[in-house]
Each structure stands twice: as structure tokens, then as C-alpha cells.
Short mmCIF file of C-alpha atoms and ligand atoms in Angstrom, two decimals:
data_model
loop_
_atom_site.label_atom_id
_atom_site.label_comp_id
_atom_site.label_asym_id
_atom_site.label_seq_id
_atom_site.Cartn_x
_atom_site.Cartn_y
_atom_site.Cartn_z
CA MET A 1288 115.17 97.08 132.05
CA ARG A 1289 118.84 96.29 132.09
CA PRO A 1290 120.52 94.33 134.91
CA GLU A 1291 121.81 97.42 136.80
CA THR A 1292 118.29 98.81 137.01
CA ILE A 1293 116.75 95.43 137.82
CA ALA A 1294 119.27 94.97 140.66
CA ILE A 1295 118.22 98.23 142.28
CA GLN A 1296 114.50 98.09 141.49
CA SER A 1297 113.94 94.46 142.45
CA THR A 1298 115.51 94.95 145.87
CA ARG A 1299 113.33 97.97 146.68
CA PHE A 1300 110.57 97.47 149.18
CA THR A 1301 107.14 99.01 149.63
CA ASP A 1302 106.91 99.66 153.36
CA THR A 1303 103.38 100.79 154.18
CA ASN A 1304 104.25 101.44 157.85
CA ALA A 1305 107.05 104.01 157.73
CA ALA A 1306 107.74 104.43 153.99
CA SER A 1307 111.37 103.42 154.56
CA VAL A 1308 113.46 103.36 151.38
CA VAL A 1309 115.50 100.37 152.55
CA ALA A 1310 113.64 97.17 153.45
CA PRO A 1311 112.87 96.68 157.15
CA LEU A 1312 114.01 93.40 158.71
CA TYR A 1313 111.17 91.00 159.56
CA LEU A 1314 112.50 88.87 162.41
CA SER A 1315 109.06 87.62 163.45
CA THR A 1316 108.74 83.87 162.90
CA THR A 1317 104.95 84.05 162.94
CA PHE A 1318 102.28 86.28 161.36
CA GLU A 1319 98.86 87.17 162.75
CA ARG A 1320 95.49 86.28 161.29
CA ASN A 1321 92.68 88.84 161.09
CA GLU A 1322 89.16 88.52 162.66
CA GLU A 1323 88.03 86.46 159.66
CA TYR A 1324 90.95 84.13 160.40
CA GLU A 1325 92.66 85.03 157.13
CA LEU A 1326 96.33 85.79 156.63
CA PRO A 1327 96.15 89.38 155.36
CA HIS A 1328 99.52 89.33 153.55
CA GLY A 1329 99.79 85.59 152.93
CA PHE A 1330 102.59 85.15 155.49
CA LEU A 1331 102.04 82.32 157.99
CA TYR A 1332 105.35 81.12 159.45
CA THR A 1333 108.91 82.03 158.47
CA ARG A 1334 110.00 78.57 157.32
CA ALA A 1335 107.26 78.79 154.65
CA HIS A 1336 107.49 82.50 153.74
CA ASN A 1337 109.17 85.61 155.06
CA PRO A 1338 109.01 89.10 153.54
CA ASN A 1339 112.80 89.45 153.38
CA ARG A 1340 113.22 86.06 151.73
CA GLN A 1341 110.36 86.74 149.34
CA GLN A 1342 112.02 89.96 148.25
CA LEU A 1343 115.33 88.16 147.64
CA GLU A 1344 113.59 85.39 145.69
CA SER A 1345 111.76 87.83 143.45
CA ALA A 1346 115.00 89.76 142.78
CA LEU A 1347 116.81 86.52 141.83
CA ALA A 1348 114.00 85.41 139.50
CA THR A 1349 113.99 88.78 137.72
CA LEU A 1350 117.78 88.93 137.39
CA GLU A 1351 118.00 85.45 135.85
CA GLY A 1352 114.88 85.86 133.69
CA GLY A 1353 113.16 82.95 135.49
CA ALA A 1354 109.57 82.30 136.53
CA LEU A 1355 110.38 81.52 140.16
CA ALA A 1356 113.34 81.49 142.56
CA LEU A 1357 113.88 79.70 145.85
CA ALA A 1358 116.46 80.86 148.40
CA PHE A 1359 118.37 78.44 150.63
CA SER A 1360 120.69 78.58 153.63
CA SER A 1361 123.70 77.63 151.46
CA GLY A 1362 124.65 76.76 147.91
CA GLN A 1363 124.95 73.12 148.95
CA ALA A 1364 121.38 73.15 150.32
CA ALA A 1365 120.23 74.43 146.91
CA THR A 1366 122.20 71.70 145.06
CA MET A 1367 120.89 69.06 147.45
CA THR A 1368 117.32 70.16 146.73
CA VAL A 1369 117.76 69.37 143.02
CA PHE A 1370 118.97 65.85 143.87
CA GLN A 1371 116.17 65.42 146.43
CA CYS A 1372 113.67 66.03 143.61
CA LEU A 1373 114.94 62.88 141.81
CA GLN A 1374 113.99 59.23 142.33
CA PRO A 1375 116.11 56.23 143.36
CA GLY A 1376 117.63 54.74 140.19
CA ASP A 1377 117.91 58.10 138.41
CA HIS A 1378 121.23 59.06 136.84
CA VAL A 1379 122.94 62.46 136.91
CA ILE A 1380 125.77 63.74 134.70
CA VAL A 1381 128.17 66.12 136.45
CA PRO A 1382 131.21 67.91 135.01
CA ASP A 1383 134.63 66.28 135.44
CA ASP A 1384 135.72 69.72 136.65
CA ALA A 1385 133.21 71.27 139.08
CA TYR A 1386 132.85 72.74 142.53
CA TYR A 1387 134.27 69.99 144.76
CA GLY A 1388 131.10 69.73 146.88
CA THR A 1389 128.74 68.90 144.00
CA PRO A 1390 130.04 65.42 143.05
CA LEU A 1391 130.84 64.82 146.74
CA LEU A 1392 127.13 65.17 147.59
CA LEU A 1393 126.29 62.56 144.95
CA GLN A 1394 129.06 60.23 146.05
CA ASP A 1395 128.84 60.48 149.85
CA LEU A 1396 125.14 61.23 150.43
CA PHE A 1397 122.95 60.41 147.46
CA SER A 1398 124.55 57.11 146.46
CA ARG A 1399 122.88 55.74 149.61
CA TRP A 1400 119.53 56.92 148.23
CA GLY A 1401 120.04 55.18 144.91
CA LEU A 1402 121.17 58.06 142.70
CA HIS A 1403 123.86 57.23 140.15
CA PHE A 1404 126.19 59.68 138.49
CA SER A 1405 128.92 59.96 135.86
CA ARG A 1406 131.59 62.63 135.55
CA VAL A 1407 131.94 63.96 132.02
CA ASP A 1408 133.91 66.69 130.28
CA THR A 1409 130.90 68.98 129.81
CA SER A 1410 132.92 71.36 127.61
CA GLN A 1411 132.47 68.62 124.95
CA ALA A 1412 128.78 68.37 123.94
CA GLU A 1413 129.51 65.05 122.19
CA ALA A 1414 130.78 63.55 125.48
CA ILE A 1415 127.52 64.53 127.19
CA SER A 1416 125.47 63.04 124.38
CA GLN A 1417 127.32 59.72 124.68
CA ALA A 1418 126.97 59.63 128.50
CA ILE A 1419 123.15 60.06 128.51
CA ARG A 1420 121.39 56.83 129.52
CA PRO A 1421 117.65 56.04 129.54
CA GLU A 1422 117.61 56.81 133.30
CA THR A 1423 119.54 60.11 133.03
CA LYS A 1424 117.38 62.90 134.46
CA VAL A 1425 119.79 65.81 134.98
CA VAL A 1426 122.86 67.20 133.24
CA TRP A 1427 124.60 69.45 135.75
CA LEU A 1428 126.67 72.22 134.20
CA GLU A 1429 129.09 74.66 135.73
CA THR A 1430 130.62 77.22 133.41
CA PRO A 1431 133.25 78.55 133.76
CA SER A 1432 134.14 75.49 135.87
CA ASN A 1433 136.02 75.23 139.13
CA PRO A 1434 139.01 75.33 139.19
CA LEU A 1435 140.01 74.81 135.50
CA LEU A 1436 137.61 77.42 134.00
CA LYS A 1437 136.41 75.05 131.31
CA VAL A 1438 133.53 76.52 129.30
CA ALA A 1439 130.39 74.56 128.36
CA ASP A 1440 128.28 75.75 125.42
CA LEU A 1441 124.98 76.30 127.24
CA GLU A 1442 122.82 76.75 124.16
CA VAL A 1443 124.14 73.61 122.43
CA VAL A 1444 123.98 71.44 125.57
CA ALA A 1445 120.51 72.69 126.58
CA ARG A 1446 119.15 71.90 123.10
CA LEU A 1447 120.72 68.46 123.03
CA CYS A 1448 119.34 67.64 126.50
CA ARG A 1449 115.84 68.91 125.67
CA GLU A 1450 115.76 66.58 122.63
CA ARG A 1451 116.67 63.66 124.91
CA GLY A 1452 114.19 64.66 127.67
CA VAL A 1453 116.94 65.51 130.20
CA LEU A 1454 116.90 68.58 132.46
CA THR A 1455 119.84 71.00 132.42
CA VAL A 1456 120.86 72.69 135.66
CA CYS A 1457 123.58 75.33 135.51
CA ASP A 1458 125.63 76.43 138.51
CA ASN A 1459 125.93 80.13 137.61
CA THR A 1460 127.82 81.16 140.76
CA TRP A 1461 131.02 82.25 138.98
CA ALA A 1462 129.46 84.12 136.08
CA THR A 1463 126.49 85.69 137.94
CA PRO A 1464 123.37 86.82 136.04
CA ILE A 1465 125.27 89.98 135.08
CA LEU A 1466 127.67 88.09 132.79
CA GLN A 1467 125.61 85.02 131.81
CA ARG A 1468 121.91 84.10 131.84
CA PRO A 1469 121.60 80.31 131.34
CA LEU A 1470 117.77 80.24 131.40
CA LEU A 1471 117.67 82.54 128.37
CA LEU A 1472 120.03 80.10 126.60
CA GLY A 1473 117.63 77.19 127.21
CA CYS A 1474 118.69 75.73 130.59
CA ASP A 1475 115.89 74.64 132.94
CA VAL A 1476 117.33 75.62 136.31
CA VAL A 1477 120.05 77.96 137.56
CA MET A 1478 121.79 77.26 140.86
CA HIS A 1479 123.74 79.85 142.87
CA SER A 1480 125.94 79.95 145.91
CA THR A 1481 124.79 83.45 146.92
CA THR A 1482 127.66 83.32 149.43
CA LYS A 1483 129.92 84.43 146.58
CA TYR A 1484 129.31 87.34 144.14
CA LEU A 1485 125.64 87.99 144.97
CA GLY A 1486 126.38 88.59 148.67
CA GLY A 1487 129.71 89.98 147.51
CA HIS A 1488 131.39 90.78 150.83
CA SER A 1489 132.35 87.35 152.27
CA ASP A 1490 130.00 87.82 155.22
CA VAL A 1491 126.86 85.79 154.50
CA LEU A 1492 126.15 82.18 153.46
CA GLY A 1493 123.31 81.36 151.07
CA GLY A 1494 122.12 79.56 147.96
CA ALA A 1495 119.39 79.72 145.35
CA LEU A 1496 117.59 77.86 142.58
CA VAL A 1497 115.90 79.77 139.75
CA PHE A 1498 113.44 77.95 137.47
CA ARG A 1499 112.61 78.78 133.86
CA GLU A 1500 109.06 77.53 134.40
CA ASP A 1501 106.83 77.28 137.46
CA GLY A 1502 106.02 73.61 136.81
CA PRO A 1503 106.09 70.33 138.76
CA LEU A 1504 109.88 70.45 139.31
CA ALA A 1505 109.76 73.96 140.81
CA GLN A 1506 106.85 72.99 143.04
CA ARG A 1507 108.60 69.86 144.25
CA ALA A 1508 111.74 71.93 145.01
CA ARG A 1509 109.58 74.41 146.89
CA MET A 1510 108.23 71.55 148.97
CA VAL A 1511 111.78 70.39 149.79
CA GLN A 1512 112.66 73.99 150.72
CA THR A 1513 109.75 74.69 153.05
CA LEU A 1514 109.30 71.18 154.46
CA GLY A 1515 113.04 70.61 154.92
CA GLY A 1516 113.63 74.15 156.16
CA ALA A 1517 117.14 74.85 154.81
CA VAL A 1518 116.14 78.52 154.34
CA PRO A 1519 118.19 81.68 154.81
CA SER A 1520 117.36 83.76 157.88
CA PRO A 1521 115.60 87.13 157.38
CA PHE A 1522 118.89 88.91 158.05
CA ASP A 1523 120.84 86.70 155.62
CA SER A 1524 118.15 87.40 152.99
CA TRP A 1525 118.45 91.13 153.70
CA MET A 1526 122.25 90.99 153.40
CA ILE A 1527 122.16 89.16 150.06
CA SER A 1528 119.56 91.62 148.71
CA ARG A 1529 121.87 94.45 149.75
CA GLY A 1530 124.78 92.79 147.95
CA ILE A 1531 122.73 92.44 144.77
CA LYS A 1532 122.29 96.23 144.54
CA THR A 1533 126.00 96.65 143.66
CA LEU A 1534 126.46 93.33 141.83
CA ALA A 1535 126.79 94.75 138.31
CA VAL A 1536 129.50 97.32 139.08
CA ARG A 1537 131.45 94.91 141.25
CA VAL A 1538 131.42 92.04 138.76
CA ARG A 1539 132.34 94.17 135.76
CA GLN A 1540 135.29 95.76 137.59
CA GLN A 1541 136.43 92.39 138.97
CA SER A 1542 136.33 90.98 135.45
CA ALA A 1543 138.34 93.93 134.07
CA ASN A 1544 140.91 93.43 136.87
CA ALA A 1545 141.06 89.67 136.23
CA GLN A 1546 141.69 90.27 132.52
CA GLN A 1547 144.71 92.45 133.37
CA LEU A 1548 146.07 89.94 135.88
CA ALA A 1549 145.58 87.05 133.43
CA GLU A 1550 147.51 88.89 130.70
CA PHE A 1551 150.35 89.75 133.10
CA LEU A 1552 150.58 86.19 134.43
CA ALA A 1553 150.35 84.56 130.98
CA ALA A 1554 153.43 86.53 129.90
CA HIS A 1555 155.46 85.69 133.04
CA PRO A 1556 158.19 83.02 132.67
CA ALA A 1557 157.51 81.56 136.16
CA ILE A 1558 153.91 80.74 135.17
CA GLU A 1559 153.35 77.53 133.23
CA ARG A 1560 149.72 78.19 132.24
CA VAL A 1561 146.85 80.56 132.96
CA HIS A 1562 143.26 79.26 132.87
CA TYR A 1563 141.07 82.23 131.95
CA PRO A 1564 138.44 82.33 129.19
CA GLY A 1565 139.31 85.97 128.44
CA LEU A 1566 142.66 84.95 126.90
CA PRO A 1567 142.44 84.24 123.14
CA SER A 1568 144.70 81.20 123.69
CA ASP A 1569 142.20 79.67 126.14
CA PRO A 1570 140.14 76.71 124.79
CA GLY A 1571 136.93 78.31 126.13
CA TYR A 1572 137.55 81.75 124.61
CA ALA A 1573 135.19 81.56 121.59
CA VAL A 1574 132.20 80.09 123.46
CA ALA A 1575 132.70 82.44 126.43
CA ARG A 1576 132.70 85.42 124.07
CA ARG A 1577 129.39 84.27 122.66
CA GLN A 1578 127.55 83.48 125.90
CA MET A 1579 129.15 85.77 128.49
CA GLU A 1580 129.19 89.55 128.60
CA LEU A 1581 132.72 89.40 130.14
CA PRO A 1582 134.93 86.44 131.16
CA GLY A 1583 134.54 87.08 134.93
CA GLY A 1584 136.64 87.68 138.02
CA MET A 1585 138.04 84.16 138.57
CA LEU A 1586 141.24 82.69 137.17
CA SER A 1587 143.63 79.83 137.92
CA VAL A 1588 147.37 79.65 137.35
CA ARG A 1589 149.74 76.73 137.16
CA VAL A 1590 153.10 77.66 138.57
CA ALA A 1591 156.29 76.32 136.96
CA GLY A 1592 158.17 74.09 139.42
CA GLY A 1593 155.17 72.31 140.97
CA ALA A 1594 153.39 72.51 144.32
CA VAL A 1595 156.46 73.83 146.17
CA GLU A 1596 156.73 76.88 143.90
CA ALA A 1597 152.96 77.42 143.94
CA LEU A 1598 152.89 77.47 147.74
CA ARG A 1599 155.94 79.73 147.80
CA LEU A 1600 154.18 82.22 145.51
CA ALA A 1601 151.01 82.17 147.66
CA GLY A 1602 153.12 82.64 150.79
CA ARG A 1603 154.91 85.73 149.47
CA LEU A 1604 151.80 87.67 148.44
CA ARG A 1605 150.81 90.64 150.60
CA LEU A 1606 147.55 91.88 149.08
CA PHE A 1607 145.86 88.52 148.45
CA ALA A 1608 144.32 86.72 151.43
CA ARG A 1609 145.28 83.03 151.45
CA ALA A 1610 141.72 81.76 151.90
CA THR A 1611 139.06 79.65 150.27
CA SER A 1612 135.82 81.00 148.78
CA LEU A 1613 135.43 83.74 146.17
CA GLY A 1614 133.39 86.64 144.91
CA GLY A 1615 134.08 89.12 147.72
CA VAL A 1616 135.55 92.60 147.34
CA GLU A 1617 138.97 91.39 148.55
CA SER A 1618 141.33 89.32 146.39
CA LEU A 1619 141.79 85.74 147.57
CA ILE A 1620 144.28 83.08 146.50
CA GLU A 1621 143.96 79.38 147.17
CA HIS A 1622 145.90 76.18 146.60
CA ARG A 1623 142.89 74.02 145.69
CA ALA A 1624 144.70 70.69 146.14
CA SER A 1625 145.36 71.56 149.83
CA ALA A 1626 141.75 72.67 150.36
CA GLU A 1627 140.28 69.55 148.73
CA GLY A 1628 142.53 67.02 150.50
CA PRO A 1629 143.84 63.63 149.38
CA THR A 1630 141.00 62.89 146.89
CA SER A 1631 141.56 66.19 145.04
CA GLN A 1632 141.83 66.11 141.25
CA SER A 1633 143.21 69.67 141.10
CA PRO A 1634 146.71 69.95 139.61
CA PRO A 1635 149.23 70.26 142.49
CA ASN A 1636 150.80 73.43 141.00
CA LEU A 1637 147.45 75.19 140.62
CA LEU A 1638 146.48 78.36 142.48
CA ARG A 1639 142.94 79.73 142.13
CA VAL A 1640 142.50 83.49 142.31
CA SER A 1641 139.33 85.40 143.13
CA VAL A 1642 140.17 88.88 141.88
CA GLY A 1643 138.84 91.66 144.10
CA LEU A 1644 138.21 95.35 143.74
CA GLU A 1645 141.70 96.59 144.64
CA HIS A 1646 143.48 98.52 141.86
CA ALA A 1647 144.70 96.06 139.22
CA GLU A 1648 148.16 97.68 139.11
CA ASP A 1649 148.64 97.18 142.88
CA LEU A 1650 147.65 93.53 142.51
CA ILE A 1651 150.05 93.08 139.57
CA ALA A 1652 152.90 94.72 141.52
CA ASP A 1653 152.25 92.31 144.40
CA LEU A 1654 152.29 89.30 142.04
CA ALA A 1655 155.48 90.60 140.39
CA GLN A 1656 157.36 90.85 143.71
CA ALA A 1657 156.11 87.42 144.83
CA LEU A 1658 157.24 85.85 141.52
CA GLU A 1659 160.84 87.10 141.77
CA PRO A 1660 163.31 84.21 141.89
CA ALA A 1661 164.35 83.10 145.41
C1 PLP B 1320 130.84 77.92 146.92
C2 PLP B 1320 130.26 77.23 145.77
C3 PLP B 1320 129.23 76.28 145.95
C4 PLP B 1320 128.71 75.88 147.31
O1 PLP B 1320 128.06 76.92 147.97
P1 PLP B 1320 128.02 77.11 149.57
O2 PLP B 1320 127.30 78.42 149.70
O3 PLP B 1320 129.42 77.11 150.08
O4 PLP B 1320 127.25 75.97 150.12
C5 PLP B 1320 128.69 75.69 144.81
N1 PLP B 1320 129.14 76.01 143.58
C6 PLP B 1320 130.13 76.88 143.37
C7 PLP B 1320 130.61 77.16 141.99
C8 PLP B 1320 130.72 77.53 144.46
O5 PLP B 1320 131.72 78.40 144.25
#
């Protein structure tokens, strides 16, 4: 089956009570045993298993082509679970350009538990190879990366890491399993912030890990999930499953819109540079074409004239909400350096755009009016 069909089929539910087409919501935290003191459906207590969460997890595993998926209460809880599976003294490689919270977890939380990390340009396989140490356990990838949309070659990096006995984990939040399937390219684990495209409507927080194999790592992560309890509620699981049903059409249209916006902005004299792997001039273009179905709905622009001009542009837009996050149906624009604070590495003239499902020509008209000289 193709992803559109998987998205609909895997979120269907067999309801033996009322034969409802849409999944019922199981708010019960506890499940009854029969006279033989068995659990008739295997459900015991909601922190361990819940029918709505189980449905979401099986949909995520199928979509990514994995053996097993675990759902979490946020993307950060999912990321944290990977690090909690490691030992003191282990070393992790993270991209020099990545979601701000990922290296922050390593720096502010896990350094106290003895994890070490290096930041590497993961769009250069050679740089990864040189940064691997005997104690390196995980190479964390994020492609396209946040906010510079650098592209890592998943197949090349996964092969290189396998030869060195290092696990590859890919944050696939931006691409989604519709545009990119890292497990099929050799990665070991996929991480998602389901808050973004999978939920798709900016109204639910969640995260996930999907494992290529149901081995010791997946079982350890499952223990962290159920023992630690950073699980999504039944309603959050239901909401994310509902979002997944329309994922393919949303993401393809958002990518088509982003392509149009990127081409318009790249040709505009007030824009210094557009970061978007769908532009032939972009350094990630060739690899993205090979490993992604489409370049995706995210892009970043660097505005000529620095932070002042970037903030002026954001301030004059009418159709784009000036807000953080991404992947919802509405277009968002964000000055990453302001969001990340004084330790930010984002260029001060950079604006990150999450392109929504409005008509591309309306969005371009709005950008054109906002870019007019003062
Ligand atoms: C938002 C995001 C995260 C963190 O997810 P939360 O759901 O906010 O905890 C991680 N990675 C990427 C790429 C993200 O966009």
C-alpha cells in the first residue's frame, strides 16, 4: 500500500461494541480482569498501554516502515528517551544545525549524567567519520535541518555508521514519512515531534520514536516510556491519529506552496539568500532529490539589511502568523534568533517560514507588499 492508503487504513479501528467507523476515545486509566484473572485485551493501566495510543503507535510504525513505534507526550520526551538509553561516558554526535532543543538537552541535562557530545556538520559525511570516537554510540541526524535546511545523505551516513558500530537516529519531523523514510535508507531510529506535521493543526503536543528492529534498544526505550510515563493522553493520541489521515495531501500541497514561495523570494532583490532544498542553487538540492519525494513545506530566508529589515518584513506581513512552531495548516513566520535567545547560532537576518495551506498566490502577494521599500 502507498502512504495515502496506509494513513487512512492504519488509523481505522475495529470497534466491537458499536461498530463506529471513527475510533472511540478510551479515557479509562484502568482495565478489568476476567474471572480467570486474565486481561482479556492485554490492557492493564494507561501508562503502560492504551487503545488510542496503541493505534497511533501502530500507524506510525507502518508509515515509517519500522518494526515498532513508541508515542510520547512531546518530541523532547522522545529525544530524551534515546539519550536515557545510553550509559555515562557515551558520546553523541549532533548536527551543528539542528532543532535548538536537541543539543540543549545534551548540554543542560545529560552532561550531568556523563553523556558527551560534539556538534558536526552532518551534511558532510567525512566530518561525521572524523568525529566518531571509540565511545560514540549515536549519530543524531536532522534533515532538512533547522533552521538552515542543510541536507544529510541518509544512506551514506547510515552505512558509514553501521560499519563503525554506531546507531543513526534521524529526526524526521520536517520531512514526515510522506516525503522521506529514513529507516528504509538504513537508519536505526526515526524521531518525530508529532506536534508538527503529523498532528498538523497546531493544537496537540506529542512525540514518537520508530525503530527499524524490535531489539534491545527498542525494548529499553519502551521501558523508559512506560516506567517514566511521558506518554500522550488518549485524547492527544486520538488527535494525532486524526491528523495522520490527511498528512499526505497536506504535506504535498505545503511543499508545492513552499516551492513557489522559495522561487519568488530567491528572485527578490531585498532577499539575500533563500535556504530551500528545492532550489537547484541550494547545496542540498541533489541529495534531497534522491532521498525525498518533495523538498517539503519549510524554508528560511536571509533578509538584506540585517535583523532590523528581517523584523520589519515579519512585522508587515498580514497572512503569516508571527509565531514559533511549524507544520500546521496556517503559515507561520519566525525570527529564530529572537526565539532562541542570546546563545542562538541562527543568523540575525534569518526568518523561518512554515508554509501553510493558504493559496500560494495570496501568500506571495502578502510577501510582495511586505517587501516594498519603506
Ligand atoms: C518541534 C521540534 C522538536 C521538539 O518537539 P516538541 O514536540 O516541541 O517537544 C524536535 N525536533 C524538531 C525538528 C522540531 O521541529
